[in-house]
Short mmCIF file of C-alpha atoms in Angstrom, two decimals:
data_model
loop_
_atom_site.label_atom_id
_atom_site.label_comp_id
_atom_site.label_asym_id
_atom_site.label_seq_id
_atom_site.Cartn_x
_atom_site.Cartn_y
_atom_site.Cartn_z
CA UNK A 108 -9.98 -32.29 15.82
CA UNK A 109 -10.71 -28.98 13.62
CA UNK A 110 -9.84 -26.75 16.15
CA UNK A 111 -6.09 -26.86 15.65
CA UNK A 112 -5.93 -25.42 11.91
CA UNK A 113 -8.80 -23.16 12.88
CA UNK A 114 -6.39 -21.32 15.36
CA UNK A 115 -3.43 -21.81 13.16
CA UNK A 116 -5.54 -19.77 10.23
CA UNK A 117 -6.62 -17.35 12.44
CA UNK A 118 -3.30 -16.82 14.08
CA UNK A 119 -1.63 -13.49 13.69
CA UNK A 120 1.68 -15.21 13.83
CA UNK A 121 0.61 -16.85 10.63
CA UNK A 122 -0.31 -13.76 8.92
CA UNK A 123 3.39 -12.61 9.87
CA UNK A 124 4.75 -15.48 8.36
CA UNK A 125 2.71 -15.01 5.33
CA UNK A 126 3.67 -11.18 5.02
CA UNK A 127 7.25 -12.24 5.09
CA UNK A 128 7.18 -15.06 2.55
CA UNK A 129 5.03 -12.17 0.08
CA UNK A 130 7.67 -9.36 0.89
CA UNK A 131 10.50 -11.73 -0.12
CA UNK A 132 8.60 -12.48 -3.65
CA UNK A 133 8.15 -9.09 -4.04
CA UNK A 134 11.87 -8.14 -3.04
CA UNK A 135 12.78 -10.74 -6.05
CA UNK A 136 9.87 -9.31 -8.47
CA UNK A 137 11.79 -6.01 -7.78
CA UNK A 138 15.44 -6.97 -8.23
CA UNK A 139 14.80 -9.77 -10.81
CA UNK A 140 13.60 -8.52 -14.52
CA UNK A 141 10.16 -10.40 -15.13
CA UNK A 142 7.23 -10.89 -17.97
CA UNK A 143 8.00 -9.82 -21.45
CA UNK A 144 11.23 -7.68 -20.23
CA UNK A 145 12.87 -10.80 -18.97
CA UNK A 146 11.79 -12.69 -22.05
CA UNK A 147 13.76 -9.82 -24.57
CA UNK A 148 16.85 -10.46 -22.07
CA UNK A 149 16.78 -14.28 -22.38
CA UNK A 150 17.22 -14.24 -26.21
CA UNK A 151 20.76 -12.86 -26.12
CA UNK A 152 23.42 -15.46 -26.65
CA UNK A 153 25.44 -14.49 -23.44
CA UNK A 154 22.34 -14.31 -20.90
CA UNK A 155 22.96 -17.51 -19.07
CA UNK A 156 22.34 -16.10 -15.96
CA UNK A 157 18.68 -15.15 -17.38
CA UNK A 158 18.37 -18.72 -18.53
CA UNK A 159 19.25 -19.82 -15.16
CA UNK A 160 16.38 -17.26 -13.53
CA UNK A 161 13.76 -18.59 -15.66
CA UNK A 162 14.62 -22.37 -15.22
CA UNK A 163 13.98 -21.28 -11.37
CA UNK A 164 10.99 -19.79 -12.24
CA UNK A 165 11.78 -16.23 -10.78
CA UNK A 166 11.14 -14.32 -13.82
CA UNK A 167 7.10 -14.52 -13.23
CA UNK A 168 7.13 -14.57 -9.42
CA UNK A 169 3.41 -12.96 -9.79
CA UNK A 170 2.12 -15.65 -12.03
CA UNK A 171 3.52 -18.36 -10.19
CA UNK A 172 1.51 -20.94 -8.27
CA UNK A 173 3.24 -20.54 -4.92
CA UNK A 174 2.71 -17.07 -4.68
CA UNK A 175 -0.96 -17.36 -5.26
CA UNK A 176 -1.17 -19.87 -2.65
CA UNK A 177 0.33 -17.47 -0.38
CA UNK A 178 -2.08 -14.54 -1.06
CA UNK A 179 -4.78 -16.80 -0.67
CA UNK A 180 -3.83 -17.94 2.51
CA UNK A 181 -3.05 -14.64 3.42
CA UNK A 182 -6.54 -13.44 2.62
CA UNK A 183 -7.99 -16.35 4.45
CA UNK A 184 -5.83 -15.51 7.55
CA UNK A 185 -7.19 -11.99 7.59
CA UNK A 186 -10.81 -12.95 6.82
CA UNK A 187 -10.24 -15.29 9.84
CA UNK A 188 -8.72 -13.08 12.28
CA UNK A 189 -11.55 -10.57 12.43
CA UNK A 190 -14.06 -13.05 12.67
CA UNK A 191 -12.41 -14.60 15.79
CA UNK A 192 -11.75 -11.61 17.16
CA UNK A 193 -15.31 -10.31 16.73
CA UNK A 194 -17.00 -13.90 18.28
CA UNK A 195 -14.45 -13.64 21.08
CA UNK A 196 -15.24 -10.00 21.92
CA UNK A 197 -18.89 -10.97 21.64
CA UNK A 198 -18.13 -13.99 24.12
CA UNK A 199 -16.42 -11.75 26.42
CA UNK A 200 -19.16 -8.96 26.45
CA UNK A 201 -20.87 -8.79 30.29
CA UNK A 202 -22.88 -6.56 31.92
CA UNK A 203 -20.97 -6.16 34.81
CA UNK A 204 -17.79 -3.81 34.50
CA UNK A 205 -14.48 -5.08 36.08
CA UNK A 206 -14.06 -4.29 40.04
CA UNK A 207 -10.74 -2.42 39.11
CA UNK A 208 -12.05 -0.12 36.17
CA UNK A 209 -9.67 3.22 36.25
CA UNK A 210 -12.58 5.50 35.19
CA UNK A 211 -16.18 5.77 36.44
CA UNK A 212 -18.58 8.86 37.46
CA UNK A 213 -21.91 8.37 39.32
CA UNK A 214 -24.80 10.81 37.74
CA UNK A 215 -28.45 11.57 39.10
CA UNK A 216 -31.38 11.71 36.30
CA UNK A 217 -34.01 14.40 37.44
CA UNK A 218 -36.47 11.82 35.05
CA UNK A 219 -35.59 8.32 36.19
CA UNK A 220 -38.52 6.94 33.63
CA UNK A 221 -36.47 8.31 30.65
CA UNK A 222 -33.02 7.77 32.18
CA UNK A 223 -31.98 4.72 29.94
CA UNK A 224 -33.87 6.37 26.90
CA UNK A 225 -31.71 9.67 27.02
CA UNK A 226 -28.58 8.06 28.28
CA UNK A 227 -28.62 5.72 25.48
CA UNK A 228 -29.50 8.28 22.62
CA UNK A 229 -26.42 10.63 23.49
CA UNK A 230 -24.02 7.48 24.02
CA UNK A 231 -25.23 6.23 20.68
CA UNK A 232 -24.90 9.28 18.37
CA UNK A 233 -21.20 9.18 20.25
CA UNK A 234 -19.95 5.51 20.29
CA UNK A 235 -22.61 3.59 17.75
CA UNK A 236 -25.34 1.76 19.53
CA UNK A 237 -24.58 -0.77 22.52
CA UNK A 238 -23.44 -4.05 22.24
CA UNK A 239 -25.03 -5.50 25.14
CA UNK A 240 -28.12 -4.37 27.12
CA UNK A 241 -29.23 -6.44 30.20
CA UNK A 242 -32.47 -5.33 32.04
CA UNK A 243 -33.27 -7.03 35.19
CA UNK A 244 -36.54 -5.53 37.34
CA UNK A 245 -35.45 -2.04 37.87
CA UNK A 246 -31.89 -2.69 37.14
CA UNK A 247 -30.69 -1.98 33.72
CA UNK A 248 -27.25 -2.27 32.16
CA UNK A 249 -25.52 -1.08 28.70
CA UNK A 250 -22.22 -1.88 27.43
CA UNK A 251 -20.86 0.19 24.57
CA UNK A 252 -17.49 -0.72 22.99
CA UNK A 253 -15.25 1.92 21.43
CA UNK A 254 -13.19 2.05 18.52
CA UNK A 255 -14.05 -1.45 17.76
CA UNK A 256 -12.54 -1.41 14.66
CA UNK A 257 -9.15 -0.32 15.96
CA UNK A 258 -8.19 -3.75 16.57
CA UNK A 259 -8.37 -4.22 13.16
CA UNK A 260 -6.67 -1.67 11.95
CA UNK A 261 -3.04 -3.08 11.81
CA UNK A 262 -4.35 -6.58 9.84
CA UNK A 263 -6.20 -3.43 7.22
CA UNK A 264 -2.93 -1.82 7.03
CA UNK A 265 -1.00 -4.67 5.94
CA UNK A 266 -3.83 -5.91 3.34
CA UNK A 267 -3.51 -3.01 1.87
CA UNK A 268 0.20 -2.98 1.34
CA UNK A 269 -0.06 -6.39 0.37
CA UNK A 270 -2.81 -5.44 -2.31
CA UNK A 271 -0.50 -2.89 -3.41
CA UNK A 272 2.43 -4.40 -3.67
CA UNK A 273 0.80 -7.09 -5.72
CA UNK A 274 -0.27 -4.85 -8.21
CA UNK A 275 2.91 -2.91 -8.82
CA UNK A 276 4.21 -6.77 -8.97
CA UNK A 277 1.78 -7.80 -11.64
CA UNK A 278 1.63 -4.26 -13.69
CA UNK A 279 5.62 -5.13 -14.09
CA UNK A 280 5.50 -8.46 -14.90
CA UNK A 281 2.67 -7.80 -17.39
CA UNK A 282 3.93 -4.75 -19.00
CA UNK A 283 4.47 -4.92 -23.00
CA UNK A 284 7.26 -3.22 -24.40
CA UNK A 285 4.79 -2.36 -27.58
CA UNK A 286 2.80 -0.61 -24.90
CA UNK A 287 5.63 1.62 -23.82
CA UNK A 288 8.12 4.07 -25.57
CA UNK A 289 11.86 4.40 -25.28
CA UNK A 290 12.44 7.58 -22.66
CA UNK A 291 15.55 8.73 -21.35
CA UNK A 292 17.48 12.31 -19.87
CA UNK A 293 20.80 12.78 -21.78
CA UNK A 294 23.66 14.92 -20.65
CA UNK A 295 24.86 16.73 -24.07
CA UNK A 296 28.28 17.97 -24.32
CA UNK A 297 29.22 20.39 -27.30
CA UNK A 298 32.85 19.30 -28.70
CA UNK A 299 33.65 22.59 -29.47
CA UNK A 300 33.42 24.55 -26.25
CA UNK A 301 32.50 22.43 -23.88
CA UNK A 302 28.76 23.62 -23.04
CA UNK A 303 26.78 20.75 -21.07
CA UNK A 304 23.03 20.61 -21.89
CA UNK A 305 20.48 18.52 -19.98
CA UNK A 306 17.69 16.75 -22.75
CA UNK A 307 14.45 14.68 -21.91
CA UNK A 308 13.57 12.69 -24.88
CA UNK A 309 11.47 10.32 -26.12
CA UNK A 310 11.12 8.34 -29.08
CA UNK A 311 10.62 10.23 -32.16
CA UNK A 312 11.23 13.07 -31.06
CA UNK A 313 13.80 15.51 -33.29
CA UNK A 314 16.46 17.34 -31.31
CA UNK A 315 19.02 19.88 -32.50
CA UNK A 316 21.72 20.10 -30.08
CA UNK A 317 23.29 23.68 -29.08
CA UNK A 318 23.71 25.50 -32.77
CA UNK A 319 24.37 22.06 -34.88
CA UNK A 320 22.16 21.76 -37.48
CA UNK A 321 21.88 17.78 -37.46
CA UNK A 322 18.82 15.94 -35.86
CA UNK A 323 18.98 13.63 -33.07
CA UNK A 324 16.27 11.07 -32.16
CA UNK A 325 15.66 8.24 -29.94
CA UNK A 326 15.19 5.16 -31.75
CA UNK A 327 15.51 2.58 -29.57
CA UNK A 328 15.65 0.86 -25.59
CA UNK A 329 16.57 -2.49 -24.42
CA UNK A 330 17.06 -3.55 -20.77
CA UNK A 331 20.20 -4.95 -21.17
CA UNK A 332 22.94 -5.11 -24.63
CA UNK A 333 26.12 -6.64 -24.50
CA UNK A 334 25.53 -7.66 -20.84
CA UNK A 335 26.32 -4.06 -20.32
CA UNK A 336 22.98 -2.57 -18.85
CA UNK A 337 20.61 -0.66 -20.12
CA UNK A 338 21.37 1.10 -23.78
CA UNK A 339 19.66 3.92 -26.02
CA UNK A 340 20.10 3.68 -29.55
CA UNK A 341 20.34 7.59 -31.12
CA UNK A 342 19.98 8.33 -34.84
CA UNK A 343 21.78 11.39 -36.21
CA UNK A 344 20.04 12.61 -39.47
CA UNK A 345 22.13 15.25 -41.30
CA UNK A 346 20.35 18.42 -42.64
CA UNK A 347 18.37 17.44 -46.00
CA UNK A 348 18.20 13.66 -45.17
CA UNK A 349 15.18 11.66 -44.23
CA UNK A 350 17.50 9.08 -42.21
CA UNK A 351 21.26 8.68 -40.87
CA UNK A 352 23.45 6.48 -39.09
CA UNK A 353 22.72 5.14 -35.28
CA UNK A 354 24.96 4.86 -32.10
CA UNK A 355 24.64 3.28 -28.83
CA UNK A 356 25.19 4.79 -25.64
CA UNK A 357 25.06 2.92 -22.13
CA UNK A 358 23.44 3.92 -18.86
CA UNK A 359 26.05 2.54 -16.83
CA UNK A 360 28.80 3.71 -18.99
CA UNK A 361 31.37 5.81 -17.32
CA UNK A 362 30.81 9.91 -17.64
CA UNK A 363 32.89 10.68 -20.75
CA UNK A 364 33.05 7.02 -22.41
CA UNK A 365 30.90 8.51 -25.44
CA UNK A 366 33.60 11.06 -25.76
CA UNK A 367 36.23 8.64 -26.05
CA UNK A 368 35.20 5.94 -28.12
CA UNK A 369 33.31 8.12 -30.63
CA UNK A 370 34.30 10.98 -32.73
CA UNK A 371 31.09 13.58 -32.84
CA UNK A 372 29.92 17.10 -32.81
CA UNK A 373 28.48 16.13 -29.43
CA UNK A 374 28.77 14.02 -26.54
CA UNK A 375 26.55 11.96 -24.81
CA UNK A 376 26.22 10.26 -21.28
CA UNK A 377 22.70 8.80 -20.00
CA UNK A 378 21.56 10.11 -16.78
CA UNK A 379 18.33 7.89 -17.16
CA UNK A 380 16.55 5.49 -19.53
CA UNK A 381 13.27 3.09 -19.50
CA UNK A 382 10.11 2.77 -21.30
CA UNK A 383 7.33 4.22 -20.58
CA UNK A 384 3.73 3.66 -20.88
CA UNK A 385 1.78 5.02 -24.11
CA UNK A 386 -1.28 7.23 -23.29
CA UNK A 387 -3.96 4.93 -22.23
CA UNK A 388 -1.29 1.92 -21.90
CA UNK A 389 -0.13 3.21 -18.00
CA UNK A 390 -1.85 2.49 -14.53
CA UNK A 391 -4.94 4.27 -15.11
CA UNK A 392 -6.12 2.61 -18.02
CA UNK A 393 -5.65 -0.94 -16.15
CA UNK A 394 -7.01 -2.78 -13.68
CA UNK A 395 -4.11 -3.31 -11.99
CA UNK A 396 -4.30 0.86 -11.54
CA UNK A 397 -7.65 0.12 -9.73
CA UNK A 398 -6.19 -2.57 -7.29
CA UNK A 399 -3.16 -0.60 -6.64
CA UNK A 400 -5.64 2.40 -5.40
CA UNK A 401 -7.46 0.10 -3.43
CA UNK A 402 -4.03 -1.14 -1.74
CA UNK A 403 -3.33 3.11 -1.01
CA UNK A 404 -7.02 3.36 0.04
CA UNK A 405 -6.93 0.55 2.51
CA UNK A 406 -3.98 1.67 3.82
CA UNK A 407 -4.68 5.24 4.28
CA UNK A 408 -8.25 3.48 6.09
CA UNK A 409 -6.36 1.20 8.19
CA UNK A 410 -4.06 4.10 9.63
CA UNK A 411 -6.71 6.45 10.30
CA UNK A 412 -8.61 4.10 11.82
CA UNK A 413 -6.07 2.88 14.08
CA UNK A 414 -5.66 6.24 15.61
CA UNK A 415 -9.28 6.32 17.53
CA UNK A 416 -9.42 5.13 21.40
CA UNK A 417 -10.42 2.06 21.65
CA UNK A 418 -12.28 0.82 25.03
CA UNK A 419 -15.48 -0.36 26.92
CA UNK A 420 -17.98 1.39 28.10
CA UNK A 421 -20.52 0.58 31.00
CA UNK A 422 -23.61 2.10 31.64
CA UNK A 423 -25.42 0.55 34.73
CA UNK A 424 -28.88 2.47 35.86
CA UNK A 425 -30.91 1.91 38.57
CA UNK A 426 -33.96 4.70 39.12
CA UNK A 427 -32.57 8.37 39.49
CA UNK A 428 -28.74 6.32 39.64
CA UNK A 429 -27.06 6.22 36.82
CA UNK A 430 -23.29 5.17 36.75
CA UNK A 431 -20.53 5.35 34.03
CA UNK A 432 -17.67 3.05 33.95
CA UNK A 433 -14.84 3.27 31.34
CA UNK A 434 -12.21 0.90 30.63
CA UNK A 435 -9.39 1.19 28.10
CA UNK A 436 -7.97 -1.54 25.84
CA UNK A 437 -4.64 -0.14 26.56
CA UNK A 438 -3.68 0.79 30.17
CA UNK A 439 -3.11 4.31 30.61
CA UNK A 440 -4.62 5.75 27.31
CA UNK A 441 -5.20 9.48 27.37
CA UNK A 442 -7.25 9.46 24.48
CA UNK A 443 -9.73 7.35 25.73
CA UNK A 444 -10.04 9.14 29.15
CA UNK A 445 -10.35 12.28 27.34
CA UNK A 446 -13.26 10.77 25.37
CA UNK A 447 -14.73 9.15 28.45
CA UNK A 448 -15.19 12.83 29.61
CA UNK A 449 -16.84 13.95 26.78
CA UNK A 450 -19.21 10.91 26.90
CA UNK A 451 -19.89 11.45 30.74
CA UNK A 452 -20.46 15.46 29.61
CA UNK A 453 -23.34 14.07 27.31
CA UNK A 454 -24.98 11.96 29.85
CA UNK A 455 -24.68 14.50 32.63
CA UNK A 456 -26.49 16.99 29.82
CA UNK A 457 -29.57 15.00 28.87
CA UNK A 458 -29.91 13.80 32.46
CA UNK A 459 -30.43 17.39 34.07
CA UNK A 460 -32.52 18.42 31.43
CA UNK A 461 -36.21 19.05 32.55
#
């Protein structure tokens, strides 16, 4: 009765479906404003679309119950697959190699009484301890698994991607605007001679553009203003004054828009604008930073682990006769064949030593 639920939970197809669903959720979170940013946008009287998104729960994707259920199922699925594969591999272990195994080599031991001990020590240092050891009278069989973690490498990689995506989504959805400062890259044109300059501004910094004495200060950034997209508020402070009038510049405005609609000594186009985390408030100062690092570490581990040669190695010893048999998991695996040659050289060296 429990067989079907277990096979479904430990199915790779089920994992693929869950990963696709989580990717869709991450895509929605990347397109739809999340958390505090969504709240600020919804306060605008014309933000009817944002109100609809709120009603459908699309502005707090990673805080929703269904995404948490998918994440829990995916973690359980990965664990179930690992357990099932380990159980299946253990159940399939046999001391008798297949008759059509592509790799084999016969060796002779100079000291038959120590042949098994010597080969076990030499191969354990390269492959790991034997998964199975069977002794019947003078016959001894050792079974080694090479690259036992290679099959699980794709799962580890996908799990790492999931963790990284979730960490990034949580960071976006929980970011508090009070923990960030407006920043912008501006293209400023001198109205007198057309000279163009590129300035990287952060809120509170005072800039003098070209030869003009007035100071310009970035004061505010909003994700959307009047349904016209991202905008920044800049204050112009004349010489001898402590404050001055402000004006808005829109990131999505056509080039030259500020020049056509505002009289001034300089004209400003916004190349990019955003909120940048304050020192200690970014990813490095939050648990999501550690979660993101864990995700990247799992991706790297899975990628490196997946490059190993995987297969099975048998050692059949009877007196002075020792036979090594190898079978790769993937037919024609050149890497496994190269490893098999290396293992046989190690075994030959210890068996022929006196």
